[in-house]
Coordinates of C-alpha atoms and ligand atoms in Angstrom, one line a residue:
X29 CA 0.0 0.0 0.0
X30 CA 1.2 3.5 -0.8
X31 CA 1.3 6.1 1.4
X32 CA 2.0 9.9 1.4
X33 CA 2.0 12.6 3.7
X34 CA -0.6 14.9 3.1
X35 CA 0.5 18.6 3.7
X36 CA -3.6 19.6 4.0
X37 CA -4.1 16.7 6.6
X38 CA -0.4 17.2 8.3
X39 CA -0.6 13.3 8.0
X40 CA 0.9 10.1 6.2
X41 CA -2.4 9.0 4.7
X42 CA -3.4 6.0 2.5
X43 CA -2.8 6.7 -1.4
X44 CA -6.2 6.3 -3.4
X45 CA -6.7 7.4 -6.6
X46 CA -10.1 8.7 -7.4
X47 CA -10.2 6.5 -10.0
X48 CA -8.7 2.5 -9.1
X49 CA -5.2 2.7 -11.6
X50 CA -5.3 6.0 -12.5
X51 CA -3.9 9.2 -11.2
X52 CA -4.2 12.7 -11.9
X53 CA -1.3 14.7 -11.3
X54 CA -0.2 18.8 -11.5
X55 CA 2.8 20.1 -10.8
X56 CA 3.7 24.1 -10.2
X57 CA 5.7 24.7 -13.1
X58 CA 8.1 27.3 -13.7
X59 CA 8.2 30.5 -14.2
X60 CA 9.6 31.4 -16.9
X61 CA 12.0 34.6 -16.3
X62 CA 16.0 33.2 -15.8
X63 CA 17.1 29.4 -15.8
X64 CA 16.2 27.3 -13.4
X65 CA 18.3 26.7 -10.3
X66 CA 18.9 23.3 -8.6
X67 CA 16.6 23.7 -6.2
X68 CA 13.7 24.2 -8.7
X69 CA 15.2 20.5 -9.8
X70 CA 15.1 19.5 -6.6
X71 CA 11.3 20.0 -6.8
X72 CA 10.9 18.6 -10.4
X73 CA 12.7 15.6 -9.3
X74 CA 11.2 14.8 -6.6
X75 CA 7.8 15.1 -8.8
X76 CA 9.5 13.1 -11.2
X77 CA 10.8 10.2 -8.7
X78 CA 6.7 10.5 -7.5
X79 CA 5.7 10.6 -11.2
X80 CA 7.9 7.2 -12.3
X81 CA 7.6 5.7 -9.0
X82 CA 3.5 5.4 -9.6
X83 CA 4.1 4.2 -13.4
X84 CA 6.4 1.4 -11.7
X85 CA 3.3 0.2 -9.8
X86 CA 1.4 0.2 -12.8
X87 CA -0.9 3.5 -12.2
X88 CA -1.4 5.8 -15.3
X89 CA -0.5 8.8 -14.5
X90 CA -2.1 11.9 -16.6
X91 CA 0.3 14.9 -15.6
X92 CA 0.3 18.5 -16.1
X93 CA 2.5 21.1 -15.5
X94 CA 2.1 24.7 -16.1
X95 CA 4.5 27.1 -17.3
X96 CA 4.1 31.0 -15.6
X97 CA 4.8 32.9 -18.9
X98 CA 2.9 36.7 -17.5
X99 CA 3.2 37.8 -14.1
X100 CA 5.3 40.2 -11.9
X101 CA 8.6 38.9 -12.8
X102 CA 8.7 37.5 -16.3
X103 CA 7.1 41.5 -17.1
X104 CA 9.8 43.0 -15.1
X105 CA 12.6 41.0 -17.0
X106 CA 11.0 41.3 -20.4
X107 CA 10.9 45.1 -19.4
X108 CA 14.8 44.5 -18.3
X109 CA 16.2 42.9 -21.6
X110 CA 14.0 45.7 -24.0
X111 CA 12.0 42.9 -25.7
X112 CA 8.5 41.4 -26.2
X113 CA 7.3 39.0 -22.8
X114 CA 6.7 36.0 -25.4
X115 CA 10.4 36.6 -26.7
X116 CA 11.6 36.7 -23.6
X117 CA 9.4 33.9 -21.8
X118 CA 9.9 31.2 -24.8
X119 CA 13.9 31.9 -24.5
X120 CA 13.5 30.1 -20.9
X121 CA 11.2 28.2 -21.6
X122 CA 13.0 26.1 -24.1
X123 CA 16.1 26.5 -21.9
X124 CA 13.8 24.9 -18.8
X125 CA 13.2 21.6 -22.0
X126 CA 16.7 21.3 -22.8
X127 CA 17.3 20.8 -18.7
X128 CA 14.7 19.0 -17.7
X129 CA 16.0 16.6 -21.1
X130 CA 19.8 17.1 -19.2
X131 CA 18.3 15.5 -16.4
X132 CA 16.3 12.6 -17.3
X133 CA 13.2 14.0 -16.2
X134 CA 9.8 12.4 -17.6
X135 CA 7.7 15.2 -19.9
X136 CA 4.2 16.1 -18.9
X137 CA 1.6 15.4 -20.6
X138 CA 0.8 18.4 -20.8
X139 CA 2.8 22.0 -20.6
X140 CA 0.2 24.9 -20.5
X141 CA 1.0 28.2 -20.6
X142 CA -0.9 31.4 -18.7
X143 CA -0.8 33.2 -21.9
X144 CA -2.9 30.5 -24.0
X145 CA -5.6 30.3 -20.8
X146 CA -6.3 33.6 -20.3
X147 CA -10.5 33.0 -21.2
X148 CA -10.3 29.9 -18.6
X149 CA -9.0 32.7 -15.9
X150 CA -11.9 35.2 -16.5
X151 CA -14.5 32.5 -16.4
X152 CA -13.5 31.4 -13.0
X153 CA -13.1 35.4 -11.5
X154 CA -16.5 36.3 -12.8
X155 CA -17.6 33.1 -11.6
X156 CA -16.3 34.2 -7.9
X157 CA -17.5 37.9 -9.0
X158 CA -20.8 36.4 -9.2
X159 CA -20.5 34.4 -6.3
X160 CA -20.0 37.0 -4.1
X161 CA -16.4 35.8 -3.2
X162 CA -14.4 38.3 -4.8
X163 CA -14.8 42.1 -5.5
X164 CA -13.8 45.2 -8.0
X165 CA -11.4 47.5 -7.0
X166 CA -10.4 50.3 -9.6
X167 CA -10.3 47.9 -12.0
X168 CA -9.1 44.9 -10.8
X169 CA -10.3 42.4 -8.9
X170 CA -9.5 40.8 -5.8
X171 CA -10.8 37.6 -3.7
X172 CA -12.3 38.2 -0.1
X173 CA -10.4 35.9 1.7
X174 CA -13.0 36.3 4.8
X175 CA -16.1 34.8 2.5
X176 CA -13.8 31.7 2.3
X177 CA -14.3 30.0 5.3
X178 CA -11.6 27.4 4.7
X179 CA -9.5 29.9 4.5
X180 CA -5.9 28.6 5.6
X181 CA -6.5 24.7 5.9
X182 CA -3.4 23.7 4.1
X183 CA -1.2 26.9 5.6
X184 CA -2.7 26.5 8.8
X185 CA -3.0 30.4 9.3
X186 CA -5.3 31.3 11.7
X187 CA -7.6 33.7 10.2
X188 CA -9.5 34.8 13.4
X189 CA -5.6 36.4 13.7
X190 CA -5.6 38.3 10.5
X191 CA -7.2 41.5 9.8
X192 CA -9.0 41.1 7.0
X193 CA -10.5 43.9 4.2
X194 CA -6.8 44.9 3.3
X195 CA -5.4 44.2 -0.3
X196 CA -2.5 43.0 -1.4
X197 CA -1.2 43.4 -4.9
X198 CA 1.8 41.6 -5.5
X199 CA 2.1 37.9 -5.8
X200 CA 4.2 36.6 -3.6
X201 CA 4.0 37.5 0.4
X202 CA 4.3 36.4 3.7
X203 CA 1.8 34.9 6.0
X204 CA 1.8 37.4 8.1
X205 CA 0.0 39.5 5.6
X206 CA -2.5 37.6 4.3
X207 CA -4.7 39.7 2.6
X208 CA -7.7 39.9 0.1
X209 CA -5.2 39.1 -3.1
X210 CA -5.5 40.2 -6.8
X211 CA -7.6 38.0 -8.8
X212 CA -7.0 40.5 -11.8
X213 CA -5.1 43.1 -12.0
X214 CA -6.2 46.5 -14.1
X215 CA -4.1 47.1 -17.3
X216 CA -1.2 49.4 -16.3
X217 CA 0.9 51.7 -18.6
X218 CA 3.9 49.6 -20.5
X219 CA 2.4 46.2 -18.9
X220 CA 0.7 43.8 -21.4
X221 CA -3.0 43.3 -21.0
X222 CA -5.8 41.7 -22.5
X223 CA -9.5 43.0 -23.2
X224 CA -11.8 40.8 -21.5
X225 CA -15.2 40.8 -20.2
X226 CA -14.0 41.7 -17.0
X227 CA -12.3 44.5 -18.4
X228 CA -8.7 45.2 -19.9
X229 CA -5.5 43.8 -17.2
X230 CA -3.7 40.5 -16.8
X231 CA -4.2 37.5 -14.6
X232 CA -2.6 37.8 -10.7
X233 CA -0.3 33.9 -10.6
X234 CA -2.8 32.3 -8.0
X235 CA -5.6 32.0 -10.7
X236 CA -3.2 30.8 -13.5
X237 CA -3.1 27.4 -11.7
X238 CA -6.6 27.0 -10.3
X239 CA -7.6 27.8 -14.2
X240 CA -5.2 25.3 -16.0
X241 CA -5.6 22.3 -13.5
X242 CA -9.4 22.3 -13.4
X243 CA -8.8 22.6 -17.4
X244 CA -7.1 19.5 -17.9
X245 CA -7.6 17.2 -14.7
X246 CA -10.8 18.6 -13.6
X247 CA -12.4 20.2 -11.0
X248 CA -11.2 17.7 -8.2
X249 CA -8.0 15.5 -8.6
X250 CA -5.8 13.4 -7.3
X251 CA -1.9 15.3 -6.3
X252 CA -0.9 18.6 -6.3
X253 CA 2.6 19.0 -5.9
X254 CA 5.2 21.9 -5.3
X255 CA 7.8 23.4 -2.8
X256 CA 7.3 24.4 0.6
X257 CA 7.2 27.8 -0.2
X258 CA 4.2 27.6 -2.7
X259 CA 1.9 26.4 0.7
X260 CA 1.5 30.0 1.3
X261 CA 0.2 32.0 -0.7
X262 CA 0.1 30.3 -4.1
X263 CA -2.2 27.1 -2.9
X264 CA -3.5 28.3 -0.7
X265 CA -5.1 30.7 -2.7
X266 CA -5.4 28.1 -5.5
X267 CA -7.7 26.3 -2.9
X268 CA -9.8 29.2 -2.3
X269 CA -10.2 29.8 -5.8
X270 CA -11.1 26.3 -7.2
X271 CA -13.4 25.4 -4.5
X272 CA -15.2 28.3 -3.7
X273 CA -15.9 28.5 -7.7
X274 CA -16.8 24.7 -8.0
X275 CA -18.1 24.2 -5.2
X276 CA -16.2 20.7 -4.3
X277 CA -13.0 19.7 -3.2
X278 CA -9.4 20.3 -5.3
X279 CA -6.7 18.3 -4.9
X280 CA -7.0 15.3 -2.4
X281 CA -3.2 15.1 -2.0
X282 CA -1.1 17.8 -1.7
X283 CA 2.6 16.6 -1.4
X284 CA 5.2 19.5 -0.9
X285 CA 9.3 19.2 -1.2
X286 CA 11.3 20.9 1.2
X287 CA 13.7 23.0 0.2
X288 CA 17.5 22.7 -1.1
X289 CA 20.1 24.9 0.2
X290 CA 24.0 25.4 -0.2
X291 CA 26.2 24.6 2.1
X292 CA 23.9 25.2 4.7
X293 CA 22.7 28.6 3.8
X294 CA 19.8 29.6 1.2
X295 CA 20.7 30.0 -2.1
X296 CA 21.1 33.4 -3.0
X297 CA 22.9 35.4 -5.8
X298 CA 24.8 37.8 -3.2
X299 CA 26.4 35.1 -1.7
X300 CA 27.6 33.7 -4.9
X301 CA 26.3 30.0 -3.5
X302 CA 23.5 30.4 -6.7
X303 CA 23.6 27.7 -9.2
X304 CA 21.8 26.8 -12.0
X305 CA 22.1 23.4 -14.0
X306 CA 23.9 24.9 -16.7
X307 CA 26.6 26.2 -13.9
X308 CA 27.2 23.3 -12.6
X309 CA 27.3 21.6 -16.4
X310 CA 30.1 23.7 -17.1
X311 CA 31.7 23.0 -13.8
X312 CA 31.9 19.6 -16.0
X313 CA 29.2 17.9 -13.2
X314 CA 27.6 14.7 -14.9
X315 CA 23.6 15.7 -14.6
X316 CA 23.3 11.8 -13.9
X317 CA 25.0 12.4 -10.4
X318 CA 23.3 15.6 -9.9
X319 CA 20.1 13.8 -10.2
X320 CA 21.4 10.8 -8.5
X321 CA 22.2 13.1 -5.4
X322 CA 19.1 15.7 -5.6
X323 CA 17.0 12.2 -5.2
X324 CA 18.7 10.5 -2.8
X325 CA 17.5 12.7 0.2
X326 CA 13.8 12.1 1.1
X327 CA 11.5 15.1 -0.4
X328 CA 10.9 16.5 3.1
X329 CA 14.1 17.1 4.3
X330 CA 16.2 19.8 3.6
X331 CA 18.8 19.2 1.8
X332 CA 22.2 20.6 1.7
X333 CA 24.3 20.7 -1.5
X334 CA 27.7 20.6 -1.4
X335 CA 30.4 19.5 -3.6
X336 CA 32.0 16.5 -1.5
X337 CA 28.0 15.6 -1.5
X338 CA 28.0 15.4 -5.1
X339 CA 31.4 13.4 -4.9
X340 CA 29.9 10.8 -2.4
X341 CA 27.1 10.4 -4.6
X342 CA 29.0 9.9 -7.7
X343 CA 31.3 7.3 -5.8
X344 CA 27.7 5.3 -4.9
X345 CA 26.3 6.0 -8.9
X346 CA 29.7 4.3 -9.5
X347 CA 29.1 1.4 -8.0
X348 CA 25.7 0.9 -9.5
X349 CA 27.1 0.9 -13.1
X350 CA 30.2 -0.8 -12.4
X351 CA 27.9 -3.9 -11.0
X352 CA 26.3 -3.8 -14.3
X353 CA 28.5 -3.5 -16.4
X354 CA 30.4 -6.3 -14.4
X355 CA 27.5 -8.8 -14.9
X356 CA 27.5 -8.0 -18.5
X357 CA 30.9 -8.3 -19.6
X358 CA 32.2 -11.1 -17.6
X359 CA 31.4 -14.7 -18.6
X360 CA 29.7 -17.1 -16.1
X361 CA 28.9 -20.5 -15.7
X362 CA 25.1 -21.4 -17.2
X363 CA 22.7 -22.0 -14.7
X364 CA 21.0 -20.4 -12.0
X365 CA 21.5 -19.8 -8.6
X366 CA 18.0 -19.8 -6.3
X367 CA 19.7 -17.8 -3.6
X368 CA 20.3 -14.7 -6.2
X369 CA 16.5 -15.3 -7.4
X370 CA 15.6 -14.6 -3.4
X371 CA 18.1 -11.6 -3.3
X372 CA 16.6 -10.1 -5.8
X373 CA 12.8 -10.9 -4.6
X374 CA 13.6 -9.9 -1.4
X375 CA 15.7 -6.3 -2.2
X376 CA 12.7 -5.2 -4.9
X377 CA 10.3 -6.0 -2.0
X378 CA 12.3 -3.3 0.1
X379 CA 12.7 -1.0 -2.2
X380 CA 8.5 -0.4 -2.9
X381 CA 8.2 -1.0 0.1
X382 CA 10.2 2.4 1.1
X383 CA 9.0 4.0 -1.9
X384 CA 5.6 3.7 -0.8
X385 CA 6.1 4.8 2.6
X386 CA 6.0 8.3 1.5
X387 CA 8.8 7.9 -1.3
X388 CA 11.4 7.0 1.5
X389 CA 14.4 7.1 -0.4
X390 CA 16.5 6.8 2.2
X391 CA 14.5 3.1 3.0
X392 CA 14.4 2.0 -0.7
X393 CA 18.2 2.8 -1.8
X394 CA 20.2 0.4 1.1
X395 CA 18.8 -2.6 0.2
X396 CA 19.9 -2.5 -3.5
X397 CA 23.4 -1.7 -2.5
X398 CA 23.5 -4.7 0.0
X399 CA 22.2 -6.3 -3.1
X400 CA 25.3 -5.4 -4.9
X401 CA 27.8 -5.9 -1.9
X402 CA 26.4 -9.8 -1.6
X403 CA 26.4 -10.8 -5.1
X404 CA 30.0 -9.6 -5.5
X405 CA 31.1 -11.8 -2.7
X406 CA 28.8 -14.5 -4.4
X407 CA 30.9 -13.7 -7.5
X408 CA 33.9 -14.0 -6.0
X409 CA 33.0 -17.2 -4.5
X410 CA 32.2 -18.3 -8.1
X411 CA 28.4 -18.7 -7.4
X412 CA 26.7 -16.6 -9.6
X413 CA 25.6 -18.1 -13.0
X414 CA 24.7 -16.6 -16.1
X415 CA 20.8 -16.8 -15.7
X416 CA 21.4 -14.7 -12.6
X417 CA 23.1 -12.2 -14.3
X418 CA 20.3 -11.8 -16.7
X419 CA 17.9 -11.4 -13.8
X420 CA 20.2 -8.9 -11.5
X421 CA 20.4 -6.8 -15.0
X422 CA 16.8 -6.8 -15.4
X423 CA 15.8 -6.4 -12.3
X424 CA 18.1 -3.0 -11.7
X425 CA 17.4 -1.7 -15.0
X426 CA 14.0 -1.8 -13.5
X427 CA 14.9 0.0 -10.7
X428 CA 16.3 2.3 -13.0
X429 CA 12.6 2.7 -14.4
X430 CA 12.3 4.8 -11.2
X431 CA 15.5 6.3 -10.6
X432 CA 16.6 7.2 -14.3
X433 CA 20.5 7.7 -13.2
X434 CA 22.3 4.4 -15.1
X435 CA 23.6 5.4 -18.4
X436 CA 21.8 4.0 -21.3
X437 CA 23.7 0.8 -22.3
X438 CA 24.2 0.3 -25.4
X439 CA 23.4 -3.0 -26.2
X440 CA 26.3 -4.2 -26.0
X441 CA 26.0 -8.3 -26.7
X442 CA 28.3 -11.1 -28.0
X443 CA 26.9 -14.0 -30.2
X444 CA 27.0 -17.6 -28.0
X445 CA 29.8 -18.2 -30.3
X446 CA 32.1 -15.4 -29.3
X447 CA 31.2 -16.7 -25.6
X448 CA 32.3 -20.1 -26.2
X449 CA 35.6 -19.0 -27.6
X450 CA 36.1 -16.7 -24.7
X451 CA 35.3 -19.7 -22.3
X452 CA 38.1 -21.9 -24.5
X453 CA 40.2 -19.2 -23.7
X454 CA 39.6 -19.1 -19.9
X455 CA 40.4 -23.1 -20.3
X456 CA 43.2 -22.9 -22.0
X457 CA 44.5 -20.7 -19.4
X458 CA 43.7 -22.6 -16.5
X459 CA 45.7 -25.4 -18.4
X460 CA 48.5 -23.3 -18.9
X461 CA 48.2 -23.3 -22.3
X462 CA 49.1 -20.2 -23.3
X463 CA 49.6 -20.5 -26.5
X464 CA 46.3 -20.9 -27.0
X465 CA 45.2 -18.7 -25.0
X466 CA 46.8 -15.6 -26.5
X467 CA 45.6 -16.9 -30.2
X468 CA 42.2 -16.7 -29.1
X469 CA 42.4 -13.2 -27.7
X470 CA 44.2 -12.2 -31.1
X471 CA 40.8 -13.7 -33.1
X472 CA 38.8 -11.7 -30.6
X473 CA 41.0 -8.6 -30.9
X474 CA 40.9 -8.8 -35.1
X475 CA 36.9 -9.0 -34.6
X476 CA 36.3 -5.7 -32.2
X477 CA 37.0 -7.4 -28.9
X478 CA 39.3 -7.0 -26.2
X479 CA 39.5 -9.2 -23.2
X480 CA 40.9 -8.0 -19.8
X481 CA 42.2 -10.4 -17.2
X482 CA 40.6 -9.3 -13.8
X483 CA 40.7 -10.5 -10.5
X484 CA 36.6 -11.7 -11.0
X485 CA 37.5 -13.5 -13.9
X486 CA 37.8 -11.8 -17.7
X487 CA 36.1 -9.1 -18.8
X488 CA 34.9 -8.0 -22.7
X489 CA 34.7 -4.9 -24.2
X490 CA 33.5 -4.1 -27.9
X491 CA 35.7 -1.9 -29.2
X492 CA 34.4 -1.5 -33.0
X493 CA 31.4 -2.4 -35.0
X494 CA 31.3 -6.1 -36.1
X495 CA 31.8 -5.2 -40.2
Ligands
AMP509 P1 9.2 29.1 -9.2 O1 9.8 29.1 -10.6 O2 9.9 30.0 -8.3 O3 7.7 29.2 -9.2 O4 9.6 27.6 -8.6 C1 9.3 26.4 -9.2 C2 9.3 25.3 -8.2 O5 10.6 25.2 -7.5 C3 8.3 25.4 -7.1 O6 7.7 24.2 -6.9 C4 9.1 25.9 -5.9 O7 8.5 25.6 -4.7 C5 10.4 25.1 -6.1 N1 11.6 25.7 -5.4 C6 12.0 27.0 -5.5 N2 13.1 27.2 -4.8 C7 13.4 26.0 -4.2 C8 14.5 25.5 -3.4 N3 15.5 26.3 -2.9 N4 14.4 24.2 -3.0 C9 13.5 23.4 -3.5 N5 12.5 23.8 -4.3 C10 12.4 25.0 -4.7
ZN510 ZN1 1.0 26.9 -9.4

């Protein structure tokens, strides 16, 4: 059984889907105004891990993420750089695809963008005009948060605390100033603005993603993910929106990442600890290991980048692919071994079994390592046999299904023929016949493949197409 802990209910709850094998899924998107920083990754990989982790238990998963392309900072920075908001928005935007392709991360199913939904938004705020839940202000409108009487159930504010009847305008702020917040907000000189029944002005963020959800998935459905810092205001307010203009609930699971920081301080571009994916690219970083290491900490924990971090989890990615490409490139004895067959049962058991509790990463990873560590002493003790090998490959490049972090292998194979001479050779060695020995690797060489002598037996490589 799966479980997650659900930021509305502050508890690890039962996973069900509203509908048995299916789940509906949004995820906060970016917004697109710079490149994206690892801890944005942080949050699309967790989403991603959630994402391939649900596939791997056979759910389908219909996902959507949005993609912030008007609001207060992609205006201010088109503003900055002296060109149009879609030239500047679509210039991150396929810079956001290019990374999220760096780093293995599954694509939507959908990518919607404010700018294309803009009808969708006015229907809901005259919706909640009619409703009597939000109000007109010189020209824009904002939403009463006092009509709402849910009002801070995921945030937890107490409103009883706030003082209520103020606006705010911006889109981001504090808790402590919770206030009525701009639905939509009145055309302003050099801002873009579209004429609409409600009158000429843009969307306020909040509604973007109460608009595009309900578009796609619905008015109620399954997980809404994010950062910590989108809890207040952004879903809050998404909450407010969507259910006080359908009238039934939003999202049933709200999962929320905590946040990355560097070196145990917040990211920030004045302390020069700010890094993007593309920084750390050129800092020649392998994204596999990045993604490796953003994962490997459970989603709500901070977690603290560092560069000996990133070493330690490149030293453990290491061992991952040198087990595999071990088992494929050395030559065992046929058979099969029903001890490995148990292994293996027994660590895929453990690992969805600490995915599921809450995507436990930190339960899940172990036991496929103390995987590894016993079926190298196995190999060593010359117990492994070739079925086995073909079922340890399987079964992590299943694993790999959910983590995404092995490099794709070629598929590297050698006909049973080319195995048979390589066993001859291992004979003739053992026999001291080295004569023989040394002729075979010279056929092997003159066909593309070269044979290394290890302490674990001999090893093959391919070093040029077959002709
Ligand atoms: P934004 O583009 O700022 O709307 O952020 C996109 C996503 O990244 C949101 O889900 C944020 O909550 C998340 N996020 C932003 N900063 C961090 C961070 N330092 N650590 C983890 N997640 C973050
Ligand atoms: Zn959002």
């Amino acid at each position: 059984m799966i479980q997650f802990f659900n930021t509305l209910s502050g508890k690890v709850q039962p996973f069900h889907p509203l509908k048995k094998n299916q789940v509906k899924l949004y995820t906060c998107g970016p917004t697109v105004y710079d490149y994206a920083h690892i801890g944005n990754f942080r949050a699309y990989l967790f989403e991603d891990l959630l994402k391939r982790f649900l596939l791997f238990q056979g759910y389908r998963v219909l996902h959507v993420m949005n993609l912030t392309d008007v609001d207060d900072k992609t205006i201010k920075g088109a503003r900055a750089e002296g060109i149009s908001l879609k030239e500047f928005t679509q210039k991150y935007t396929d810079a956001f695809f290019q990374d999220i392709d760096t780093l293995n991360i599954h694509r939507a199913d959908y990518y919607p963008r404010a700018t294309q939904h803009i009808s969708s938004m006015v229907r809901i705020i005259k919706g909640l005009l009619q409703k009597g839940y939000a109000y007109e202000k010189d020209g824009s409108v904002y939403y009463d948060i006092s009509k709402f009487k849910d009002y801070g159930k995921l945030s937890k504010i107490k409103m009883h605390k706030l003082k209520t009847g103020t606006r705010i305008e911006s889109d981001e702020y504090e808790k402590e100033s919770a206030h009525d917040f701009a639905l939509w907000k009145y055309k302003k000189e050099g801002e873009p603005y579209w004429e609409t029944e409600i009158g000429p002005g843009r969307p306020g963020w909040h509604i973007e993603c109460s608009a595009m959800s309900s578009q796609y998935l619905g008015d109620t459905f399954d997980i809404h993910c994010g950062g910590v810092d989108n809890i207040f205001p952004h879903h809050e307010n998404e909450i407010a929106q969507s259910e006080a203009y359908s009238g039934k609930e939003f999202v049933r699971y709200w999962l929320h990442c905590h946040h990355l920081i560097v070196n145990g301080e917040k990211m920030s571009k004045s302390k020069g600890n700010f890094y993007t994916l593309r920084d750390l690219l050129e800092r020649d970083v392998n994204p596999r290991v990045l993604r490796f290491l953003l994962l490997s900490t459970h989603y709500r924990k901070i977690l603290n980048f560092t560069f000996e971090a990133l070493d330690q989890a490149s030293t453990s990615l290491q061992r991952i692919t040198d087990f595999i490409y071990n088992l494929g490139h050395q030559s065992f004895p046929s058979g099969e071994s029903k001890d490995i067959s148990q292994l293996i049962q027994n660590t895929k058991q453990k690992f969805i079994s600490g995915l599921s509790n809450d995507l436990n990463i930190s339960q899940a990873l172990p036991p496929i390592f103390e995987m590894i560590r016993k079926v190298n002493r196995l190999i060593k003790q010359k117990k492994v046999y070739q079925k086995d090998t073909q079922n340890l490959r399987t079964f992590i490049h299943s694993v790999d299904n959910v983590l995404a972090v092995l490099p794709q292998e070629k598929e590297e194979s050698l006909s049973s023929e080319l195995m048979e001479k390589i066993k001859l050779r291992q004979k003739a060695r053992k026999e001291k016949n080295y004569e023989l020995a040394d002729r075979i690797r010279d056929e092997l060489y003159q066909k593309g493949i070269i044979l290394e002598d290890t302490k674990n037996g001999v090893r093959w490589k391919i070093i040029k197409k077959k002709k």
